[in-house]
Amino acid sequence: MPRCILSPLDLTVEELDELMDTAMDIMKDPEKYSHTMDGKVLATLFFEPSTRTRLSFEAAMLRLGGKTMGFHSADSSSATKGETVADTIRVMSQFADICAMRHPKEGAALVAAEKSDIPIINAGDGGHQHPTQTLTDLMTIKALKGHFDNLTVGMCGDLKFGRTVHSLIRALVRYENVKFIFISPKELMLPGYIRDDLLIRNNVEFREVTKLEDVLSELDLLYMTRVQRERFFNEEDYVRLKDFYILDRKKMELAGKDMLVLHPLPRVNEIATEIDDDPRAAYFKQVRYGMFIRMALILKLLDVKVK
Ligand code: CP
């Protein structure tokens, strides 16, 4: 099986550092990297909607000199005729050199990786993992805060189904003395396999609260998330919970002057647009960092070294 990235833990802390260094170097000198993927093809297989992740991968490959191909919905693929993920990836292995795949089912990327001849990057599998969003988040924190150790990180919104939250927690617990405050309605609290099996088992310090206002002053970083309509079984629950948190100017007055606000995007109502120009709002910069770290990841998985 080629090297695949299914979870952020598929990369060591040292490899993450190396990726972030490469991404920083690409930002400084993009020209140096602009032909590193000449003749290579990236397939983007998206069985679920996306704006950022798919186009960020495509932009990354194009800026490295490579080409892209793929589909952006299950409806436009032979999945509608009953083709399995395993068969789809065997076919793609004949066409492309590397593949980014998103699928609504947890574990789909693992199934693909087991049958693939080319590196598979999990671009989101259901409520499970989204490792390149985590790389994006880490890159943003590193660039804007300079370190991971000793941070107090607030995570707010849908902590139950939020795959970006689950992946980022897994990545951050590997650093020294990172504390978490989880802010959610009780229906959207962290799943047990994160709370008990990861945090409690590893003696990570954390609290679970429902009121955002009560904890804003303690945070170095606030990771806001959307309540995801597509993960709910009934519309009534979604409607009841969707506007549970709205980060606005008044709430930002309670936060420290250096508290970063991150969001994987898309946002709906959970961050008022009135704070978009607040210097602490980093979610659009985050999108840009995401493209550079994906460039670094493509180079690594295809084993291309640039002097
Ligand atoms: N952050 C993220 O995964 O966005 P998309 O769903 O638009 O790819």
PDB file of C-alpha atoms and ligand atoms in Angstrom:
ATOM      1  CA  MET A   1       0.000   0.000   0.000  1.00  0.00           C
ATOM      2  CA  PRO A   2       1.450   3.449  -0.873  1.00  0.00           C
ATOM      3  CA  ARG A   3       1.769   6.069   1.865  1.00  0.00           C
ATOM      4  CA  CYS A   4      -1.736   7.411   2.562  1.00  0.00           C
ATOM      5  CA  ILE A   5      -2.988  10.071   4.956  1.00  0.00           C
ATOM      6  CA  LEU A   6      -6.214   8.958   6.587  1.00  0.00           C
ATOM      7  CA  SER A   7      -5.794  10.632   9.978  1.00  0.00           C
ATOM      8  CA  PRO A   8      -3.537  13.415  11.282  1.00  0.00           C
ATOM      9  CA  LEU A   9      -1.776  10.724  13.329  1.00  0.00           C
ATOM     10  CA  ASP A  10      -0.463   9.202  10.106  1.00  0.00           C
ATOM     11  CA  LEU A  11       2.143  11.963  10.314  1.00  0.00           C
ATOM     12  CA  THR A  12       4.610  12.179  13.188  1.00  0.00           C
ATOM     13  CA  VAL A  13       5.124  15.472  15.002  1.00  0.00           C
ATOM     14  CA  GLU A  14       8.508  15.730  13.240  1.00  0.00           C
ATOM     15  CA  GLU A  15       6.873  15.182   9.841  1.00  0.00           C
ATOM     16  CA  LEU A  16       4.286  17.842  10.659  1.00  0.00           C
ATOM     17  CA  ASP A  17       7.076  20.280  11.501  1.00  0.00           C
ATOM     18  CA  GLU A  18       8.808  19.428   8.249  1.00  0.00           C
ATOM     19  CA  LEU A  19       5.563  19.962   6.274  1.00  0.00           C
ATOM     20  CA  MET A  20       4.971  23.324   7.924  1.00  0.00           C
ATOM     21  CA  ASP A  21       8.558  24.380   7.177  1.00  0.00           C
ATOM     22  CA  THR A  22       8.086  23.393   3.524  1.00  0.00           C
ATOM     23  CA  ALA A  23       4.772  25.271   3.361  1.00  0.00           C
ATOM     24  CA  MET A  24       6.428  28.392   4.810  1.00  0.00           C
ATOM     25  CA  ASP A  25       9.214  28.079   2.231  1.00  0.00           C
ATOM     26  CA  ILE A  26       6.660  27.743  -0.602  1.00  0.00           C
ATOM     27  CA  MET A  27       4.962  30.917   0.648  1.00  0.00           C
ATOM     28  CA  LYS A  28       8.299  32.743   0.570  1.00  0.00           C
ATOM     29  CA  ASP A  29       9.470  31.458  -2.817  1.00  0.00           C
ATOM     30  CA  PRO A  30       6.590  29.951  -4.837  1.00  0.00           C
ATOM     31  CA  GLU A  31       8.563  30.086  -8.080  1.00  0.00           C
ATOM     32  CA  LYS A  32      11.046  27.515  -6.755  1.00  0.00           C
ATOM     33  CA  TYR A  33       8.218  24.957  -6.539  1.00  0.00           C
ATOM     34  CA  SER A  34       6.219  25.890  -9.617  1.00  0.00           C
ATOM     35  CA  HIS A  35       7.375  22.971 -11.812  1.00  0.00           C
ATOM     36  CA  THR A  36       7.873  20.283  -9.189  1.00  0.00           C
ATOM     37  CA  MET A  37       4.732  18.412 -10.293  1.00  0.00           C
ATOM     38  CA  ASP A  38       5.127  18.789 -14.052  1.00  0.00           C
ATOM     39  CA  GLY A  39       3.571  15.749 -15.721  1.00  0.00           C
ATOM     40  CA  LYS A  40       1.802  14.546 -12.544  1.00  0.00           C
ATOM     41  CA  VAL A  41      -1.965  14.256 -12.077  1.00  0.00           C
ATOM     42  CA  LEU A  42      -4.061  14.706  -8.928  1.00  0.00           C
ATOM     43  CA  ALA A  43      -7.522  13.082  -8.843  1.00  0.00           C
ATOM     44  CA  THR A  44     -10.145  14.730  -6.643  1.00  0.00           C
ATOM     45  CA  LEU A  45     -12.941  12.262  -5.902  1.00  0.00           C
ATOM     46  CA  PHE A  46     -15.609  14.096  -3.969  1.00  0.00           C
ATOM     47  CA  PHE A  47     -18.693  12.022  -3.162  1.00  0.00           C
ATOM     48  CA  GLU A  48     -19.833  14.865  -0.880  1.00  0.00           C
ATOM     49  CA  PRO A  49     -19.959  18.656  -1.493  1.00  0.00           C
ATOM     50  CA  SER A  50     -16.936  20.879  -0.893  1.00  0.00           C
ATOM     51  CA  THR A  51     -15.666  24.297  -1.856  1.00  0.00           C
ATOM     52  CA  ARG A  52     -12.411  24.786   0.046  1.00  0.00           C
ATOM     53  CA  THR A  53     -10.931  21.336   0.306  1.00  0.00           C
ATOM     54  CA  ARG A  54     -11.422  20.286  -3.296  1.00  0.00           C
ATOM     55  CA  LEU A  55     -10.405  23.602  -4.806  1.00  0.00           C
ATOM     56  CA  SER A  56      -7.543  24.001  -2.353  1.00  0.00           C
ATOM     57  CA  PHE A  57      -6.154  20.640  -3.506  1.00  0.00           C
ATOM     58  CA  GLU A  58      -6.649  21.629  -7.117  1.00  0.00           C
ATOM     59  CA  ALA A  59      -5.015  25.034  -6.596  1.00  0.00           C
ATOM     60  CA  ALA A  60      -2.146  23.313  -4.762  1.00  0.00           C
ATOM     61  CA  MET A  61      -1.503  20.880  -7.624  1.00  0.00           C
ATOM     62  CA  LEU A  62      -1.848  23.544 -10.314  1.00  0.00           C
ATOM     63  CA  ARG A  63       0.587  25.860  -8.496  1.00  0.00           C
ATOM     64  CA  LEU A  64       3.085  22.995  -8.370  1.00  0.00           C
ATOM     65  CA  GLY A  65       2.830  22.620 -12.138  1.00  0.00           C
ATOM     66  CA  GLY A  66       0.676  19.474 -12.096  1.00  0.00           C
ATOM     67  CA  LYS A  67      -2.779  18.772 -13.514  1.00  0.00           C
ATOM     68  CA  THR A  68      -6.057  17.779 -11.875  1.00  0.00           C
ATOM     69  CA  MET A  69      -9.094  15.680 -12.760  1.00  0.00           C
ATOM     70  CA  GLY A  70     -12.056  14.332 -10.836  1.00  0.00           C
ATOM     71  CA  PHE A  71     -15.699  14.620  -9.915  1.00  0.00           C
ATOM     72  CA  HIS A  72     -17.420  16.818  -7.377  1.00  0.00           C
ATOM     73  CA  SER A  73     -20.510  14.809  -6.476  1.00  0.00           C
ATOM     74  CA  ALA A  74     -21.475  11.176  -6.199  1.00  0.00           C
ATOM     75  CA  ASP A  75     -24.289  11.911  -8.669  1.00  0.00           C
ATOM     76  CA  SER A  76     -21.820  12.629 -11.450  1.00  0.00           C
ATOM     77  CA  SER A  77     -19.897   9.378 -10.903  1.00  0.00           C
ATOM     78  CA  SER A  78     -20.650   5.694 -11.439  1.00  0.00           C
ATOM     79  CA  ALA A  79     -21.385   5.414  -7.705  1.00  0.00           C
ATOM     80  CA  THR A  80     -24.977   6.079  -8.821  1.00  0.00           C
ATOM     81  CA  LYS A  81     -24.812   2.811 -10.799  1.00  0.00           C
ATOM     82  CA  GLY A  82     -23.627   0.931  -7.728  1.00  0.00           C
ATOM     83  CA  GLU A  83     -19.848   1.018  -8.257  1.00  0.00           C
ATOM     84  CA  THR A  84     -17.993   0.515  -4.981  1.00  0.00           C
ATOM     85  CA  VAL A  85     -15.336   2.830  -3.550  1.00  0.00           C
ATOM     86  CA  ALA A  86     -12.837  -0.021  -3.883  1.00  0.00           C
ATOM     87  CA  ASP A  87     -13.484  -0.372  -7.623  1.00  0.00           C
ATOM     88  CA  THR A  88     -13.524   3.399  -8.151  1.00  0.00           C
ATOM     89  CA  ILE A  89     -10.087   3.745  -6.599  1.00  0.00           C
ATOM     90  CA  ARG A  90      -8.648   0.828  -8.581  1.00  0.00           C
ATOM     91  CA  VAL A  91      -9.765   2.637 -11.719  1.00  0.00           C
ATOM     92  CA  MET A  92      -8.350   5.987 -10.549  1.00  0.00           C
ATOM     93  CA  SER A  93      -5.011   4.335  -9.816  1.00  0.00           C
ATOM     94  CA  GLN A  94      -4.704   3.815 -13.603  1.00  0.00           C
ATOM     95  CA  PHE A  95      -5.230   7.523 -14.349  1.00  0.00           C
ATOM     96  CA  ALA A  96      -3.648   9.597 -11.591  1.00  0.00           C
ATOM     97  CA  ASP A  97      -0.520   9.789  -9.411  1.00  0.00           C
ATOM     98  CA  ILE A  98      -2.231  10.876  -6.194  1.00  0.00           C
ATOM     99  CA  CYS A  99      -5.828  11.186  -5.018  1.00  0.00           C
ATOM    100  CA  ALA A 100      -7.785  13.328  -2.548  1.00  0.00           C
ATOM    101  CA  MET A 101     -11.111  11.746  -1.636  1.00  0.00           C
ATOM    102  CA  ARG A 102     -14.139  12.877   0.368  1.00  0.00           C
ATOM    103  CA  HIS A 103     -16.976  10.520   1.210  1.00  0.00           C
ATOM    104  CA  PRO A 104     -19.977  10.732   3.558  1.00  0.00           C
ATOM    105  CA  LYS A 105     -19.243   7.320   5.121  1.00  0.00           C
ATOM    106  CA  GLU A 106     -16.772   6.932   7.976  1.00  0.00           C
ATOM    107  CA  GLY A 107     -13.947   4.628   6.926  1.00  0.00           C
ATOM    108  CA  ALA A 108     -14.416   5.093   3.164  1.00  0.00           C
ATOM    109  CA  ALA A 109     -10.902   6.520   2.779  1.00  0.00           C
ATOM    110  CA  LEU A 110      -9.447   3.464   4.526  1.00  0.00           C
ATOM    111  CA  VAL A 111     -11.308   1.158   2.136  1.00  0.00           C
ATOM    112  CA  ALA A 112      -9.907   3.170  -0.772  1.00  0.00           C
ATOM    113  CA  ALA A 113      -6.372   3.147   0.645  1.00  0.00           C
ATOM    114  CA  GLU A 114      -6.392  -0.637   0.988  1.00  0.00           C
ATOM    115  CA  LYS A 115      -7.099  -1.056  -2.723  1.00  0.00           C
ATOM    116  CA  SER A 116      -5.077   1.824  -4.113  1.00  0.00           C
ATOM    117  CA  ASP A 117      -1.794   1.861  -5.987  1.00  0.00           C
ATOM    118  CA  ILE A 118      -1.445   5.620  -5.462  1.00  0.00           C
ATOM    119  CA  PRO A 119      -1.366   7.748  -2.275  1.00  0.00           C
ATOM    120  CA  ILE A 120      -4.840   8.499  -0.928  1.00  0.00           C
ATOM    121  CA  ILE A 121      -5.493  11.610   1.108  1.00  0.00           C
ATOM    122  CA  ASN A 122      -8.650  11.544   3.188  1.00  0.00           C
ATOM    123  CA  ALA A 123     -10.406  14.848   2.459  1.00  0.00           C
ATOM    124  CA  GLY A 124     -13.153  14.015   4.992  1.00  0.00           C
ATOM    125  CA  ASP A 125     -14.970  10.766   5.767  1.00  0.00           C
ATOM    126  CA  GLY A 126     -18.372  11.361   7.349  1.00  0.00           C
ATOM    127  CA  GLY A 127     -18.128  12.541  10.967  1.00  0.00           C
ATOM    128  CA  HIS A 128     -14.778  10.797  11.400  1.00  0.00           C
ATOM    129  CA  GLN A 129     -11.591  12.584  10.245  1.00  0.00           C
ATOM    130  CA  HIS A 130     -10.446  15.478   8.066  1.00  0.00           C
ATOM    131  CA  PRO A 131      -6.651  15.398   8.330  1.00  0.00           C
ATOM    132  CA  THR A 132      -5.800  18.115   5.809  1.00  0.00           C
ATOM    133  CA  GLN A 133      -8.138  20.516   7.601  1.00  0.00           C
ATOM    134  CA  THR A 134      -6.075  19.704  10.691  1.00  0.00           C
ATOM    135  CA  LEU A 135      -2.866  20.449   8.787  1.00  0.00           C
ATOM    136  CA  THR A 136      -4.482  23.743   7.763  1.00  0.00           C
ATOM    137  CA  ASP A 137      -5.428  24.514  11.369  1.00  0.00           C
ATOM    138  CA  LEU A 138      -1.972  23.623  12.707  1.00  0.00           C
ATOM    139  CA  MET A 139      -0.262  25.656  10.017  1.00  0.00           C
ATOM    140  CA  THR A 140      -2.435  28.670  10.902  1.00  0.00           C
ATOM    141  CA  ILE A 141      -1.695  28.322  14.614  1.00  0.00           C
ATOM    142  CA  LYS A 142       2.035  27.924  13.956  1.00  0.00           C
ATOM    143  CA  ALA A 143       2.121  30.930  11.624  1.00  0.00           C
ATOM    144  CA  LEU A 144       0.072  33.236  13.841  1.00  0.00           C
ATOM    145  CA  LYS A 145       0.881  32.043  17.375  1.00  0.00           C
ATOM    146  CA  GLY A 146       4.317  30.554  16.769  1.00  0.00           C
ATOM    147  CA  HIS A 147       3.826  27.493  18.995  1.00  0.00           C
ATOM    148  CA  PHE A 148       1.379  24.804  20.148  1.00  0.00           C
ATOM    149  CA  ASP A 149       2.592  24.121  23.674  1.00  0.00           C
ATOM    150  CA  ASN A 150       0.731  25.657  26.634  1.00  0.00           C
ATOM    151  CA  LEU A 151      -2.272  26.849  24.627  1.00  0.00           C
ATOM    152  CA  THR A 152      -5.794  26.965  26.024  1.00  0.00           C
ATOM    153  CA  VAL A 153      -8.014  25.983  23.120  1.00  0.00           C
ATOM    154  CA  GLY A 154     -11.784  26.513  23.054  1.00  0.00           C
ATOM    155  CA  MET A 155     -13.819  24.418  20.646  1.00  0.00           C
ATOM    156  CA  CYS A 156     -17.377  25.543  20.123  1.00  0.00           C
ATOM    157  CA  GLY A 157     -20.462  24.243  18.313  1.00  0.00           C
ATOM    158  CA  ASP A 158     -20.998  20.777  16.919  1.00  0.00           C
ATOM    159  CA  LEU A 159     -18.436  18.710  18.780  1.00  0.00           C
ATOM    160  CA  LYS A 160     -20.365  15.479  18.255  1.00  0.00           C
ATOM    161  CA  PHE A 161     -20.337  15.220  14.479  1.00  0.00           C
ATOM    162  CA  GLY A 162     -17.549  17.717  13.736  1.00  0.00           C
ATOM    163  CA  ARG A 163     -14.772  15.730  12.063  1.00  0.00           C
ATOM    164  CA  THR A 164     -12.493  18.792  11.980  1.00  0.00           C
ATOM    165  CA  VAL A 165     -12.769  19.036  15.764  1.00  0.00           C
ATOM    166  CA  HIS A 166     -12.035  15.336  16.268  1.00  0.00           C
ATOM    167  CA  SER A 167      -8.979  15.469  14.022  1.00  0.00           C
ATOM    168  CA  LEU A 168      -7.610  18.676  15.572  1.00  0.00           C
ATOM    169  CA  ILE A 169      -7.934  17.330  19.127  1.00  0.00           C
ATOM    170  CA  ARG A 170      -5.995  14.207  18.137  1.00  0.00           C
ATOM    171  CA  ALA A 171      -3.234  16.365  16.687  1.00  0.00           C
ATOM    172  CA  LEU A 172      -3.036  18.879  19.556  1.00  0.00           C
ATOM    173  CA  VAL A 173      -2.859  16.353  22.398  1.00  0.00           C
ATOM    174  CA  ARG A 174       0.601  15.419  21.110  1.00  0.00           C
ATOM    175  CA  TYR A 175       1.944  18.815  22.258  1.00  0.00           C
ATOM    176  CA  GLU A 176       2.886  19.829  25.818  1.00  0.00           C
ATOM    177  CA  ASN A 177       0.289  21.180  28.222  1.00  0.00           C
ATOM    178  CA  VAL A 178      -2.489  21.966  25.747  1.00  0.00           C
ATOM    179  CA  LYS A 179      -5.753  22.528  27.643  1.00  0.00           C
ATOM    180  CA  PHE A 180      -9.209  22.337  26.096  1.00  0.00           C
ATOM    181  CA  ILE A 181     -12.532  23.952  26.890  1.00  0.00           C
ATOM    182  CA  PHE A 182     -15.353  22.321  24.930  1.00  0.00           C
ATOM    183  CA  ILE A 183     -18.389  24.540  24.435  1.00  0.00           C
ATOM    184  CA  SER A 184     -21.528  22.885  23.088  1.00  0.00           C
ATOM    185  CA  PRO A 185     -25.180  22.200  23.776  1.00  0.00           C
ATOM    186  CA  LYS A 186     -25.589  18.857  25.544  1.00  0.00           C
ATOM    187  CA  GLU A 187     -26.923  17.213  22.352  1.00  0.00           C
ATOM    188  CA  LEU A 188     -23.675  18.034  20.512  1.00  0.00           C
ATOM    189  CA  MET A 189     -21.070  17.183  23.143  1.00  0.00           C
ATOM    190  CA  LEU A 190     -17.905  15.275  22.235  1.00  0.00           C
ATOM    191  CA  PRO A 191     -18.375  11.564  21.528  1.00  0.00           C
ATOM    192  CA  GLY A 192     -17.181   9.154  24.229  1.00  0.00           C
ATOM    193  CA  TYR A 193     -14.392   7.780  22.075  1.00  0.00           C
ATOM    194  CA  ILE A 194     -12.740  11.204  22.131  1.00  0.00           C
ATOM    195  CA  ARG A 195     -13.609  12.255  25.693  1.00  0.00           C
ATOM    196  CA  ASP A 196     -12.947   8.949  27.460  1.00  0.00           C
ATOM    197  CA  ASP A 197     -10.598   7.027  25.199  1.00  0.00           C
ATOM    198  CA  LEU A 198      -8.395   9.909  24.138  1.00  0.00           C
ATOM    199  CA  LEU A 199      -8.590  12.783  26.629  1.00  0.00           C
ATOM    200  CA  ILE A 200      -9.220  11.034  29.949  1.00  0.00           C
ATOM    201  CA  ARG A 201      -6.962   8.103  29.135  1.00  0.00           C
ATOM    202  CA  ASN A 202      -4.100  10.498  28.323  1.00  0.00           C
ATOM    203  CA  ASN A 203      -4.700  12.819  31.302  1.00  0.00           C
ATOM    204  CA  VAL A 204      -5.400  15.797  29.076  1.00  0.00           C
ATOM    205  CA  GLU A 205      -6.881  18.750  30.958  1.00  0.00           C
ATOM    206  CA  PHE A 206     -10.337  19.722  29.689  1.00  0.00           C
ATOM    207  CA  ARG A 207     -13.726  21.145  30.688  1.00  0.00           C
ATOM    208  CA  GLU A 208     -17.118  20.930  29.035  1.00  0.00           C
ATOM    209  CA  VAL A 209     -19.405  23.977  29.275  1.00  0.00           C
ATOM    210  CA  THR A 210     -22.462  25.318  27.492  1.00  0.00           C
ATOM    211  CA  LYS A 211     -21.956  29.100  27.705  1.00  0.00           C
ATOM    212  CA  LEU A 212     -19.390  30.657  25.401  1.00  0.00           C
ATOM    213  CA  GLU A 213     -19.410  33.997  27.277  1.00  0.00           C
ATOM    214  CA  ASP A 214     -18.208  32.311  30.477  1.00  0.00           C
ATOM    215  CA  VAL A 215     -14.902  31.120  29.025  1.00  0.00           C
ATOM    216  CA  LEU A 216     -13.884  33.562  26.292  1.00  0.00           C
ATOM    217  CA  SER A 217     -11.445  35.450  28.528  1.00  0.00           C
ATOM    218  CA  GLU A 218      -9.472  32.213  29.190  1.00  0.00           C
ATOM    219  CA  LEU A 219      -8.803  31.262  25.580  1.00  0.00           C
ATOM    220  CA  ASP A 220      -5.721  31.621  23.373  1.00  0.00           C
ATOM    221  CA  LEU A 221      -7.645  30.175  20.493  1.00  0.00           C
ATOM    222  CA  LEU A 222     -11.348  29.731  19.715  1.00  0.00           C
ATOM    223  CA  TYR A 223     -12.227  27.102  17.101  1.00  0.00           C
ATOM    224  CA  MET A 224     -15.789  27.793  15.981  1.00  0.00           C
ATOM    225  CA  THR A 225     -17.767  25.193  14.034  1.00  0.00           C
ATOM    226  CA  ARG A 226     -21.014  25.046  12.127  1.00  0.00           C
ATOM    227  CA  VAL A 227     -23.958  22.954  13.277  1.00  0.00           C
ATOM    228  CA  GLN A 228     -24.082  20.612  10.285  1.00  0.00           C
ATOM    229  CA  ARG A 229     -27.546  20.093   8.857  1.00  0.00           C
ATOM    230  CA  GLU A 230     -26.307  17.099   6.798  1.00  0.00           C
ATOM    231  CA  ARG A 231     -25.390  15.098   9.925  1.00  0.00           C
ATOM    232  CA  PHE A 232     -28.826  15.388  11.625  1.00  0.00           C
ATOM    233  CA  PHE A 233     -31.480  12.716  11.377  1.00  0.00           C
ATOM    234  CA  ASN A 234     -34.323  15.177  11.876  1.00  0.00           C
ATOM    235  CA  GLU A 235     -34.791  18.771  10.775  1.00  0.00           C
ATOM    236  CA  GLU A 236     -36.472  19.793  14.056  1.00  0.00           C
ATOM    237  CA  ASP A 237     -33.308  19.130  16.089  1.00  0.00           C
ATOM    238  CA  TYR A 238     -31.199  20.994  13.544  1.00  0.00           C
ATOM    239  CA  VAL A 239     -33.464  24.056  13.629  1.00  0.00           C
ATOM    240  CA  ARG A 240     -33.464  24.071  17.447  1.00  0.00           C
ATOM    241  CA  LEU A 241     -29.649  23.949  17.663  1.00  0.00           C
ATOM    242  CA  LYS A 242     -28.382  25.777  14.598  1.00  0.00           C
ATOM    243  CA  ASP A 243     -28.170  29.244  16.158  1.00  0.00           C
ATOM    244  CA  PHE A 244     -27.155  28.118  19.632  1.00  0.00           C
ATOM    245  CA  TYR A 245     -23.882  30.081  19.334  1.00  0.00           C
ATOM    246  CA  ILE A 246     -23.312  33.305  17.465  1.00  0.00           C
ATOM    247  CA  LEU A 247     -19.923  34.940  17.942  1.00  0.00           C
ATOM    248  CA  ASP A 248     -20.443  38.677  17.536  1.00  0.00           C
ATOM    249  CA  ARG A 249     -18.672  41.922  18.364  1.00  0.00           C
ATOM    250  CA  LYS A 250     -20.141  42.055  21.880  1.00  0.00           C
ATOM    251  CA  LYS A 251     -18.825  38.591  22.738  1.00  0.00           C
ATOM    252  CA  MET A 252     -15.430  39.393  21.203  1.00  0.00           C
ATOM    253  CA  GLU A 253     -15.136  42.214  23.765  1.00  0.00           C
ATOM    254  CA  LEU A 254     -14.918  39.501  26.433  1.00  0.00           C
ATOM    255  CA  ALA A 255     -11.959  37.802  24.714  1.00  0.00           C
ATOM    256  CA  GLY A 256      -8.255  38.614  25.071  1.00  0.00           C
ATOM    257  CA  LYS A 257      -6.584  40.871  22.508  1.00  0.00           C
ATOM    258  CA  ASP A 258      -4.555  37.940  21.125  1.00  0.00           C
ATOM    259  CA  MET A 259      -7.270  35.279  21.031  1.00  0.00           C
ATOM    260  CA  LEU A 260      -7.348  33.827  17.516  1.00  0.00           C
ATOM    261  CA  VAL A 261     -10.677  32.870  15.989  1.00  0.00           C
ATOM    262  CA  LEU A 262     -10.438  29.898  13.625  1.00  0.00           C
ATOM    263  CA  HIS A 263     -13.238  28.186  11.698  1.00  0.00           C
ATOM    264  CA  PRO A 264     -12.858  25.430   9.104  1.00  0.00           C
ATOM    265  CA  LEU A 265     -15.648  27.106   7.082  1.00  0.00           C
ATOM    266  CA  PRO A 266     -18.218  27.170   5.604  1.00  0.00           C
ATOM    267  CA  ARG A 267     -19.893  29.279   8.266  1.00  0.00           C
ATOM    268  CA  VAL A 268     -23.605  29.841   8.430  1.00  0.00           C
ATOM    269  CA  ASN A 269     -24.665  32.068  11.363  1.00  0.00           C
ATOM    270  CA  GLU A 270     -22.183  31.087  14.058  1.00  0.00           C
ATOM    271  CA  ILE A 271     -19.799  33.975  13.343  1.00  0.00           C
ATOM    272  CA  ALA A 272     -21.361  37.362  12.640  1.00  0.00           C
ATOM    273  CA  THR A 273     -19.819  39.032   9.598  1.00  0.00           C
ATOM    274  CA  GLU A 274     -19.268  42.154  11.735  1.00  0.00           C
ATOM    275  CA  ILE A 275     -16.160  40.525  13.230  1.00  0.00           C
ATOM    276  CA  ASP A 276     -14.567  39.524   9.913  1.00  0.00           C
ATOM    277  CA  ASP A 277     -12.259  42.553  10.016  1.00  0.00           C
ATOM    278  CA  ASP A 278     -11.295  42.062  13.668  1.00  0.00           C
ATOM    279  CA  PRO A 279      -7.527  41.322  13.624  1.00  0.00           C
ATOM    280  CA  ARG A 280      -8.210  38.229  15.747  1.00  0.00           C
ATOM    281  CA  ALA A 281     -10.460  36.687  13.065  1.00  0.00           C
ATOM    282  CA  ALA A 282      -8.112  34.321  11.205  1.00  0.00           C
ATOM    283  CA  TYR A 283     -10.522  32.114   9.235  1.00  0.00           C
ATOM    284  CA  PHE A 284      -9.855  33.544   5.793  1.00  0.00           C
ATOM    285  CA  LYS A 285      -6.086  33.520   6.334  1.00  0.00           C
ATOM    286  CA  GLN A 286      -6.588  29.897   7.422  1.00  0.00           C
ATOM    287  CA  VAL A 287      -7.943  29.025   3.957  1.00  0.00           C
ATOM    288  CA  ARG A 288      -4.767  30.387   2.351  1.00  0.00           C
ATOM    289  CA  TYR A 289      -2.474  28.490   4.702  1.00  0.00           C
ATOM    290  CA  GLY A 290      -4.482  25.377   3.780  1.00  0.00           C
ATOM    291  CA  MET A 291      -3.410  25.596   0.165  1.00  0.00           C
ATOM    292  CA  PHE A 292       0.295  25.894   1.032  1.00  0.00           C
ATOM    293  CA  ILE A 293       0.256  23.002   3.471  1.00  0.00           C
ATOM    294  CA  ARG A 294      -1.530  20.833   0.864  1.00  0.00           C
ATOM    295  CA  MET A 295       1.228  21.738  -1.609  1.00  0.00           C
ATOM    296  CA  ALA A 296       3.771  20.550   0.950  1.00  0.00           C
ATOM    297  CA  LEU A 297       1.793  17.335   1.533  1.00  0.00           C
ATOM    298  CA  ILE A 298       1.581  16.502  -2.184  1.00  0.00           C
ATOM    299  CA  LEU A 299       5.350  16.968  -2.482  1.00  0.00           C
ATOM    300  CA  LYS A 300       5.952  14.710   0.494  1.00  0.00           C
ATOM    301  CA  LEU A 301       3.641  11.903  -0.611  1.00  0.00           C
ATOM    302  CA  LEU A 302       5.143  11.888  -4.086  1.00  0.00           C
ATOM    303  CA  ASP A 303       8.601  12.047  -2.539  1.00  0.00           C
ATOM    304  CA  VAL A 304       9.743  15.175  -4.359  1.00  0.00           C
ATOM    305  CA  LYS A 305      12.523  17.076  -2.611  1.00  0.00           C
ATOM    306  CA  VAL A 306      13.309  20.680  -3.485  1.00  0.00           C
ATOM    307  CA  LYS A 307      16.677  22.202  -2.575  1.00  0.00           C
TER     308      LYS A 307
HETATM  309  N1   CP B   1     -13.346  23.190   5.547  1.00  0.00           N
HETATM  310  C1   CP B   1     -13.897  22.405   4.607  1.00  0.00           C
HETATM  311  O1   CP B   1     -13.746  21.174   4.625  1.00  0.00           O
HETATM  312  O2   CP B   1     -14.624  23.092   3.677  1.00  0.00           O
HETATM  313  P1   CP B   1     -15.351  22.440   2.420  1.00  0.00           P
HETATM  314  O3   CP B   1     -16.460  21.565   2.959  1.00  0.00           O
HETATM  315  O4   CP B   1     -15.848  23.580   1.598  1.00  0.00           O
HETATM  316  O5   CP B   1     -14.335  21.601   1.704  1.00  0.00           O
END
